[in-house]
Amino acid sequence: MKLKIIFLLLVLFTIQTSFSLWAYDFGLVTSVKTSFGNVNEENNFHFKTDFWPRFSCLIGDNASFYAAAGIALDYEDTFRIIPELLRTEFTYNSGSWGIKAGRINYADPLSFIAAGLFDGVQYHTNTSIGRFNISAFYTGLLYKETANITMTPEDLNIYNTPLDFSDFSNTYFAPKRLIAAFDWSHPSIARKFRMNVSVIGQFDLSDSDYQYHSQYLVLKGGLPINKFFIEAGFAVQFSQAISDTDTVNNIAFAGDFNFTWLIPANINSSLSFSARVAGGRIDETVGNFVPITTVYFGNILSLKMSGLSILNLNYSARFMEKIAAFLSMSYFIRNDLGTVTGYPISDKKEYFLGAEIYAGFIYKPFSDLQFNLGGGAFLPSLGNASPNEKILWRLELKAVISI
């Protein structure tokens, strides 16, 4: 608790100090989102609005500071008020190297192992053989639904416990984990090939009797060919599940493949295909792939990339300067019979969950105003795990204003 108080005081002190500087800027980002469907239950209505004031300033010739914080008002069965400190970072650059500290963004090359905001520090340096990053992060001060860490049953219990302001410290914060990462990237090997390599480790700092540590080696490369762009990535995970009586060591695998075609036409349009695979449990040695942060894939059927494969075909086009649209079709497949549970699974012996179709329009009349309209459905009848389950559907409208 003392660590959390010290962190908040340091943030407030930094913001107050920055106000005395002459080169500063204020802004506000607010959004309103409404949706209606039966994803969680029959005829479910969801409303959410965010108010995020932001502040930025230059500090001398080499440094800058950015902070965003505010509240979200959320209604779905019950009304919730959620305060949150978002991206808040101090940046210093000097020639070929630089450093970031605070609450900063990070994403692994596959974008579903560790992705989002993290508290910590990151050092980078640019060299003739590429860019190197070294990062160290702590997750225990983040809001649990933003961090979305669900690696263990205890993590799930923390996530599902309702926020209670009378017990704020025990119901607001994410599970305590230390994350270290080393990243190397090169944008154009031989003036063509893009490459990213990451080594990531996470260490469970909870007081639970069951702790879960994991390490990841991630590689991803991309190659543009005229109007085409091809990407492929691979990850191997080593994990240690430690209890009072035993330690279980596992290895797991994940990967993705992306193919994008920039269609030569009078309108700006593209067609892309992607295949993402997060391995399932095979035996006592090869287990299911467990990401650090839960990134949901699917607009209607939102699933964690663990023991799951997703095939996606997406078309997007900008018909006018202010209007764009997209159509996405996805298919979900279990990689084992135990990792993915819940809807729509009713037959424990089958793997194919079904297909999802989702379409949306984006209207941006001004640079600081945007409207998004979307809707879709998940069809379990196109799979064999639960072909008789109900169809899930949702319509949603979102407006974003940036001042």
XYZ file of C-alpha atoms in Angstrom:
403
model
C 0.000 0.000 0.000
C 2.872 2.395 0.811
C 4.363 1.756 -2.643
C 1.065 2.723 -4.278
C 0.822 5.959 -2.262
C 4.431 6.909 -3.081
C 3.783 6.273 -6.798
C 0.712 8.530 -6.833
C 2.545 11.299 -4.965
C 5.411 11.179 -7.463
C 2.977 11.497 -10.371
C 1.233 14.489 -8.760
C 4.577 16.145 -7.986
C 5.777 15.696 -11.560
C 2.572 17.184 -12.977
C 2.738 20.158 -10.589
C 6.390 20.811 -11.469
C 5.649 20.656 -15.190
C 2.971 23.361 -14.941
C 5.706 25.926 -14.336
C 7.186 25.277 -17.767
C 6.226 27.526 -20.653
C 5.889 24.960 -23.466
C 2.776 23.028 -22.441
C -0.484 21.883 -23.960
C -3.870 20.811 -22.578
C -6.532 18.673 -24.202
C -9.534 16.466 -23.589
C -10.542 13.162 -25.156
C -14.063 11.955 -24.489
C -16.021 9.089 -25.968
C -19.549 7.728 -25.725
C -20.273 4.107 -26.606
C -23.608 2.292 -26.596
C -24.261 -1.290 -27.598
C -27.238 -3.610 -27.660
C -27.274 -7.358 -28.139
C -27.289 -10.709 -26.402
C -23.559 -11.326 -25.950
C -23.693 -11.518 -22.146
C -27.388 -12.209 -21.698
C -30.666 -11.752 -23.523
C -31.285 -8.162 -24.701
C -28.225 -6.757 -22.981
C -27.711 -2.954 -23.082
C -24.302 -1.414 -22.397
C -23.415 2.270 -22.072
C -19.981 3.742 -21.389
C -18.540 7.232 -21.543
C -14.966 8.354 -20.845
C -13.527 11.731 -19.899
C -9.736 11.838 -20.239
C -8.032 15.247 -19.770
C -4.465 15.229 -21.049
C -1.445 17.423 -20.418
C 1.889 17.566 -22.225
C 4.931 19.801 -22.069
C 8.492 20.125 -23.313
C 11.288 20.124 -20.762
C 14.329 21.771 -22.242
C 15.564 20.606 -25.637
C 15.642 16.868 -25.038
C 12.832 15.923 -22.670
C 9.039 15.908 -22.570
C 6.225 14.906 -20.244
C 2.752 13.565 -21.041
C -0.079 12.679 -18.679
C -3.686 11.551 -19.158
C -6.139 10.677 -16.401
C -9.854 10.790 -15.815
C -12.937 8.709 -15.186
C -15.158 6.267 -17.039
C -18.897 5.998 -16.396
C -20.097 2.490 -17.195
C -23.565 0.932 -17.125
C -24.294 -2.732 -17.763
C -26.849 -4.098 -15.260
C -25.210 -1.856 -12.640
C -23.700 1.646 -12.741
C -19.958 2.029 -12.133
C -17.576 4.987 -11.798
C -13.978 4.051 -12.634
C -11.115 6.517 -12.051
C -7.883 5.770 -13.855
C -4.439 7.123 -14.604
C -3.651 6.350 -18.238
C -0.458 6.933 -20.212
C 1.811 9.096 -18.057
C 5.409 9.205 -19.184
C 8.601 11.195 -18.990
C 10.736 10.944 -22.148
C 14.373 11.936 -22.601
C 16.286 11.604 -25.901
C 19.929 12.346 -26.536
C 21.254 11.537 -29.968
C 20.995 7.817 -30.655
C 19.664 6.817 -27.225
C 16.735 7.677 -25.012
C 14.728 6.669 -21.969
C 11.056 6.542 -20.977
C 9.730 6.266 -17.453
C 6.225 6.182 -15.995
C 3.097 4.497 -17.332
C 4.057 3.667 -20.908
C 2.853 1.527 -23.815
C 4.524 -1.749 -24.697
C 3.638 -4.560 -27.103
C 5.446 -7.738 -28.082
C 5.904 -8.534 -31.804
C 2.828 -10.827 -31.859
C 0.755 -8.241 -29.907
C -1.020 -10.832 -27.753
C 1.636 -11.900 -25.212
C 2.201 -8.606 -23.382
C 0.411 -5.557 -24.763
C -0.928 -2.368 -23.188
C 0.080 0.117 -20.498
C 2.738 -0.817 -17.942
C 4.465 1.038 -15.103
C 8.215 1.094 -15.414
C 11.192 2.256 -17.395
C 12.427 1.620 -20.948
C 15.825 2.375 -22.447
C 16.418 2.389 -26.216
C 19.367 2.900 -28.486
C 19.560 3.129 -32.290
C 22.564 1.514 -33.967
C 23.641 0.573 -37.475
C 22.322 -2.960 -36.902
C 18.918 -1.953 -35.549
C 17.108 -0.606 -32.499
C 17.522 -2.158 -29.047
C 15.068 -1.745 -26.155
C 15.476 -2.849 -22.552
C 12.363 -2.597 -20.366
C 11.325 -3.352 -16.796
C 7.666 -3.109 -15.711
C 5.451 -3.659 -12.672
C 1.715 -4.389 -13.013
C 0.398 -4.101 -9.443
C -0.563 -0.394 -9.729
C -2.650 -0.723 -12.906
C -6.438 -0.893 -12.998
C -7.220 -4.608 -13.258
C -9.621 -4.385 -16.227
C -7.142 -2.313 -18.244
C -4.198 -4.593 -17.471
C -6.417 -7.686 -17.995
C -4.024 -10.232 -16.481
C -5.727 -13.629 -16.150
C -2.881 -16.150 -16.066
C -4.007 -18.117 -12.987
C -7.269 -18.888 -11.140
C -6.260 -16.280 -8.538
C -5.868 -13.684 -11.310
C -9.366 -14.491 -12.561
C -10.735 -14.083 -9.048
C -9.112 -10.636 -8.773
C -10.475 -9.609 -12.186
C -14.033 -10.766 -11.453
C -14.270 -9.186 -7.989
C -16.428 -6.023 -8.324
C -14.728 -2.692 -7.654
C -15.549 -1.584 -4.099
C -14.434 1.920 -3.067
C -14.664 0.912 0.601
C -12.031 -1.767 -0.135
C -10.273 0.077 -2.939
C -6.751 -1.370 -2.601
C -8.001 -4.970 -2.710
C -10.523 -4.593 -5.544
C -9.004 -2.022 -7.952
C -5.452 -3.095 -8.746
C -4.169 -5.760 -11.141
C -2.197 -8.845 -10.046
C 1.375 -8.142 -8.983
C 3.870 -9.134 -11.623
C 7.336 -8.025 -12.656
C 7.996 -8.035 -16.413
C 11.394 -7.690 -18.067
C 11.853 -7.441 -21.838
C 14.694 -7.178 -24.322
C 13.701 -6.197 -27.880
C 15.603 -5.857 -31.127
C 14.087 -4.555 -34.345
C 15.327 -3.680 -37.804
C 12.994 -1.904 -40.265
C 14.763 -2.867 -43.487
C 17.327 -5.666 -43.592
C 18.828 -5.638 -47.089
C 16.386 -2.757 -47.729
C 13.480 -5.193 -47.761
C 13.020 -7.464 -44.765
C 11.559 -6.220 -41.458
C 12.566 -8.164 -38.328
C 11.582 -8.114 -34.635
C 12.967 -10.279 -31.846
C 11.926 -10.152 -28.176
C 12.862 -12.006 -25.008
C 10.255 -11.482 -22.278
C 10.046 -12.786 -18.726
C 7.313 -12.369 -16.124
C 7.623 -13.174 -12.438
C 4.653 -13.713 -10.125
C 5.005 -11.500 -7.027
C 1.688 -12.467 -5.426
C 1.336 -13.911 -1.932
C -0.613 -16.877 -3.293
C 0.392 -20.455 -2.535
C 0.321 -21.040 -6.296
C 2.652 -18.959 -8.440
C 3.147 -18.913 -12.188
C 6.331 -17.668 -13.882
C 6.901 -17.639 -17.647
C 9.459 -16.677 -20.279
C 8.920 -16.049 -24.008
C 11.155 -15.958 -27.071
C 9.374 -14.160 -29.921
C 10.408 -13.689 -33.560
C 8.488 -11.920 -36.317
C 9.440 -10.874 -39.822
C 7.758 -8.965 -42.633
C 8.391 -8.620 -46.356
C 6.745 -6.099 -48.749
C 6.347 -7.246 -52.363
C 4.837 -4.543 -54.593
C 1.204 -4.229 -53.408
C 1.535 -7.177 -51.023
C 2.885 -7.440 -47.489
C 3.612 -10.772 -45.794
C 4.316 -11.246 -42.077
C 5.011 -14.354 -40.024
C 5.766 -14.720 -36.322
C 6.589 -17.462 -33.840
C 6.853 -17.678 -30.051
C 7.994 -20.344 -27.623
C 7.010 -20.164 -23.941
C 8.674 -21.768 -20.939
C 6.650 -21.771 -17.711
C 7.016 -22.826 -14.093
C 3.874 -23.456 -12.029
C 4.907 -23.590 -8.380
C 2.718 -24.836 -5.538
C 3.442 -25.940 -1.959
C 3.905 -29.525 -3.065
C 5.170 -29.445 -6.642
C 6.739 -27.503 -9.507
C 5.462 -28.166 -13.027
C 7.591 -27.068 -15.993
C 5.953 -26.667 -19.403
C 6.801 -25.564 -22.900
C 4.216 -24.056 -25.264
C 4.098 -22.510 -28.731
C 2.267 -19.737 -30.597
C 2.480 -18.069 -33.978
C 0.757 -15.913 -36.561
C 0.703 -15.301 -40.282
C -0.602 -12.174 -42.042
C -1.060 -11.452 -45.721
C -2.208 -8.004 -46.907
C -3.048 -6.893 -50.444
C -3.344 -3.191 -51.229
C -5.959 -3.410 -53.965
C -5.170 -1.275 -57.033
C -8.453 0.601 -57.451
C -9.885 4.102 -57.518
C -10.581 3.889 -53.767
C -8.074 3.130 -51.026
C -8.832 -0.453 -50.083
C -7.107 -3.564 -48.794
C -7.805 -7.250 -48.345
C -6.021 -9.172 -45.600
C -5.901 -12.709 -44.268
C -4.484 -13.672 -40.883
C -4.027 -16.926 -38.993
C -3.214 -16.848 -35.279
C -2.389 -19.957 -33.279
C -1.869 -20.265 -29.504
C -1.025 -23.873 -28.755
C -3.074 -26.164 -26.553
C -2.119 -28.866 -24.091
C -0.629 -31.996 -25.677
C 0.977 -33.862 -22.757
C 2.738 -33.286 -19.427
C 5.571 -31.443 -21.164
C 3.827 -29.446 -23.891
C 1.104 -27.298 -22.322
C -1.280 -24.590 -23.436
C 0.152 -21.204 -24.353
C -0.560 -18.592 -21.628
C -0.065 -14.886 -22.502
C 0.723 -12.333 -19.790
C -2.049 -9.914 -20.715
C -5.377 -11.050 -22.112
C -5.953 -9.567 -25.558
C -9.376 -10.639 -26.819
C -9.816 -11.593 -30.458
C -13.219 -11.467 -32.071
C -15.715 -8.617 -32.032
C -18.652 -10.719 -30.823
C -17.111 -13.927 -29.450
C -14.150 -12.467 -27.546
C -11.654 -15.167 -26.585
C -8.199 -15.228 -25.052
C -5.347 -16.509 -27.203
C -4.718 -19.706 -25.262
C -5.403 -23.137 -26.741
C -7.058 -21.394 -29.688
C -6.637 -20.784 -33.424
C -8.373 -17.934 -35.282
C -8.592 -17.479 -39.049
C -9.624 -14.010 -40.210
C -10.443 -12.413 -43.563
C -10.828 -8.642 -43.577
C -11.720 -6.081 -46.248
C -11.461 -2.342 -45.601
C -11.977 0.650 -47.871
C -12.033 4.436 -47.704
C -14.804 5.425 -50.095
C -14.492 9.159 -49.434
C -12.115 11.325 -47.461
C -14.436 11.234 -44.448
C -16.072 7.801 -44.795
C -14.531 4.334 -44.449
C -15.957 0.848 -44.000
C -14.790 -2.681 -43.260
C -16.063 -6.257 -43.295
C -14.457 -8.952 -41.150
C -15.053 -12.706 -41.068
C -13.414 -14.979 -38.487
C -13.405 -18.686 -37.681
C -12.547 -20.116 -34.228
C -10.940 -23.516 -33.562
C -9.953 -25.091 -30.254
C -6.445 -26.567 -30.108
C -7.255 -28.878 -27.200
C -10.384 -30.016 -25.380
C -9.796 -28.320 -22.036
C -8.309 -24.824 -22.304
C -11.227 -22.969 -23.941
C -14.426 -23.452 -21.944
C -17.828 -21.782 -21.642
C -20.033 -20.643 -24.511
C -20.445 -22.029 -27.107
C -19.004 -25.400 -26.065
C -21.538 -28.120 -25.334
C -19.753 -31.103 -26.924
C -16.450 -31.688 -25.137
C -15.150 -33.870 -27.982
C -15.261 -31.412 -30.885
C -12.910 -28.577 -31.882
C -14.680 -26.221 -34.340
C -16.499 -23.423 -32.475
C -18.052 -21.507 -35.360
C -17.759 -18.330 -37.415
C -18.196 -14.617 -36.796
C -19.092 -11.855 -39.230
C -18.760 -8.178 -38.328
C -19.096 -4.989 -40.384
C -18.637 -1.336 -39.549
C -18.625 2.230 -40.867
C -16.377 5.081 -39.763
C -17.429 8.685 -40.351
C -14.953 11.455 -39.504
C -16.483 14.833 -40.432
C -13.726 16.755 -38.637
C -10.229 15.893 -37.469
C -11.349 15.916 -33.825
C -14.709 14.139 -34.215
C -15.350 10.538 -35.240
C -18.394 8.232 -35.317
C -18.161 4.429 -35.478
C -21.142 2.208 -36.271
C -20.737 -1.555 -36.225
C -22.563 -4.807 -35.797
C -22.242 -8.507 -36.286
C -23.050 -12.023 -35.165
C -21.341 -15.234 -34.087
C -22.773 -18.395 -35.672
C -22.124 -21.607 -33.701
C -24.101 -23.588 -36.310
C -21.027 -23.330 -38.583
C -19.010 -25.413 -36.102
C -19.397 -28.833 -34.494
C -18.646 -28.050 -30.830
C -22.104 -26.586 -30.220
C -24.084 -26.256 -33.461
C -27.417 -25.867 -31.634
C -26.366 -23.029 -29.317
C -27.972 -19.609 -29.753
C -26.579 -17.031 -32.171
C -24.782 -14.123 -30.482
C -25.263 -10.646 -31.969
C -24.515 -7.015 -31.128
C -24.973 -3.524 -32.572
C -22.818 -0.665 -31.315
C -22.347 3.057 -31.865
C -19.375 5.065 -30.641
C -18.515 8.760 -30.835
C -15.041 10.158 -30.027
C -14.247 13.830 -29.514
C -10.705 15.133 -29.112
C -10.183 18.749 -28.079
